[in-house]
């Protein structure tokens, strides 16, 4: 029985996926030659491809660029007060709302910049915050 289980497990996890994996690897190496990624340690490559998963949220606040706002405007102070009180999971959900991902690219939070902009609408109470994920802009009505 042990031999049967060993052979079955080997087939499921190795033999049955060998050809598709080889095809994938060939395509991957064509688009991303080994000489470019072999210089990384596995942990570095994982961060580069998947992004950072832990954050210094105060550094995020420090790197924001404001449009039609000043850092000390009441709306901005209220935003950051509420943001810093959120649990970690909700902060990551905000990051996903803003950027399309709950992770920061391999460059890290030090280089991550986003914008908080006043959409300057006639009646701000009738407009919800919205984001332009491609340009990392949060439109935050007063």
XYZ file of C-alpha atoms in Angstrom:
142
model
C 0.000 0.000 0.000
C 2.797 2.394 0.855
C 4.406 1.899 -2.553
C 1.034 2.497 -4.257
C 0.474 5.722 -2.281
C 4.028 6.905 -3.017
C 3.625 6.220 -6.736
C 0.188 7.865 -6.811
C 1.424 10.994 -4.995
C 4.436 11.168 -7.313
C 2.133 10.942 -10.335
C -0.293 13.610 -9.081
C 2.338 16.130 -7.952
C 5.127 15.468 -10.453
C 4.440 13.352 -13.529
C 0.949 14.654 -14.370
C 2.096 18.300 -14.368
C 5.570 17.833 -15.846
C 4.704 18.801 -19.456
C 2.523 21.830 -18.553
C 5.199 23.004 -16.117
C 7.949 22.644 -18.722
C 5.830 24.676 -21.185
C 5.224 27.329 -18.534
C 8.916 27.452 -17.627
C 9.938 27.808 -21.268
C 7.535 30.739 -21.732
C 8.549 32.304 -18.431
C 12.247 32.126 -19.307
C 11.532 33.637 -22.723
C 9.868 36.658 -21.098
C 12.084 36.849 -18.054
C 15.508 35.338 -18.775
C 17.175 33.632 -15.826
C 20.125 36.016 -15.862
C 17.766 38.793 -14.672
C 16.227 37.009 -11.730
C 18.921 34.555 -10.614
C 20.746 37.410 -8.883
C 17.942 37.571 -6.272
C 17.580 35.482 -3.170
C 14.202 33.692 -3.155
C 12.835 36.054 -0.479
C 13.865 39.132 -2.514
C 12.311 37.744 -5.681
C 9.085 37.020 -3.816
C 8.883 40.625 -2.537
C 9.734 41.941 -6.001
C 6.981 39.912 -7.678
C 4.320 39.889 -4.972
C 5.007 43.129 -3.126
C 5.343 43.989 0.538
C 2.715 42.744 2.953
C 3.674 44.717 6.083
C 3.579 48.485 6.210
C 4.522 51.552 8.206
C 1.236 53.412 7.791
C 2.691 56.658 9.147
C 5.254 56.589 6.345
C 2.374 56.203 3.895
C 0.793 59.332 5.378
C 4.098 61.185 5.149
C 4.464 60.410 1.419
C 1.032 61.660 0.328
C 0.808 64.540 -2.134
C -2.231 66.785 -1.722
C -4.169 68.470 -4.512
C -6.417 71.412 -3.578
C -5.769 70.468 0.057
C -3.177 71.308 2.665
C -1.903 68.784 5.173
C -3.564 70.643 8.039
C -7.018 70.995 6.437
C -9.736 69.563 8.663
C -10.838 67.003 6.044
C -7.292 65.647 5.801
C -6.785 65.549 9.560
C -10.115 63.723 9.962
C -9.175 61.270 7.219
C -5.874 60.324 8.850
C -7.390 60.169 12.344
C -9.992 57.671 11.135
C -7.484 55.795 8.960
C -5.019 55.188 11.799
C -7.832 53.845 14.010
C -8.771 51.206 11.423
C -7.697 47.594 11.981
C -4.865 46.322 9.792
C -7.201 44.409 7.464
C -9.311 47.522 6.753
C -6.163 49.538 6.008
C -5.171 46.911 3.451
C -8.668 47.094 1.985
C -8.195 50.855 1.598
C -4.886 50.194 -0.146
C -6.693 47.814 -2.536
C -9.381 50.456 -3.151
C -6.697 53.034 -3.916
C -4.234 50.990 -5.947
C -5.987 47.786 -6.992
C -3.764 45.706 -4.709
C -3.432 45.221 -0.971
C 0.336 45.123 -1.372
C 3.032 47.664 -2.158
C 5.370 46.967 -5.089
C 8.910 45.753 -4.494
C 10.277 49.301 -4.251
C 8.623 49.635 -0.854
C 6.660 52.249 1.002
C 9.547 54.720 0.911
C 8.891 55.294 -2.798
C 5.132 54.712 -2.806
C 3.351 58.016 -3.461
C -0.336 58.610 -3.787
C -2.456 61.698 -4.105
C -5.427 62.948 -2.135
C -7.314 65.413 -4.265
C -10.410 67.530 -3.659
C -12.713 66.854 -6.641
C -14.122 70.380 -6.108
C -17.743 69.474 -6.627
C -20.637 71.822 -5.995
C -22.142 69.770 -3.170
C -19.469 67.554 -1.550
C -22.064 65.868 0.691
C -23.566 64.205 -2.384
C -20.284 62.687 -3.615
C -18.586 59.610 -2.195
C -14.802 59.235 -2.171
C -13.533 57.457 -5.268
C -10.156 56.433 -6.601
C -8.237 56.422 -9.852
C -6.210 53.255 -9.331
C -3.930 53.720 -12.348
C -2.660 57.068 -11.065
C -3.001 56.352 -7.326
C -5.383 59.247 -6.737
C -7.973 59.328 -3.967
C -10.672 61.886 -4.691
C -11.850 62.935 -1.242
C -14.690 65.466 -1.167
C -14.684 68.030 1.609
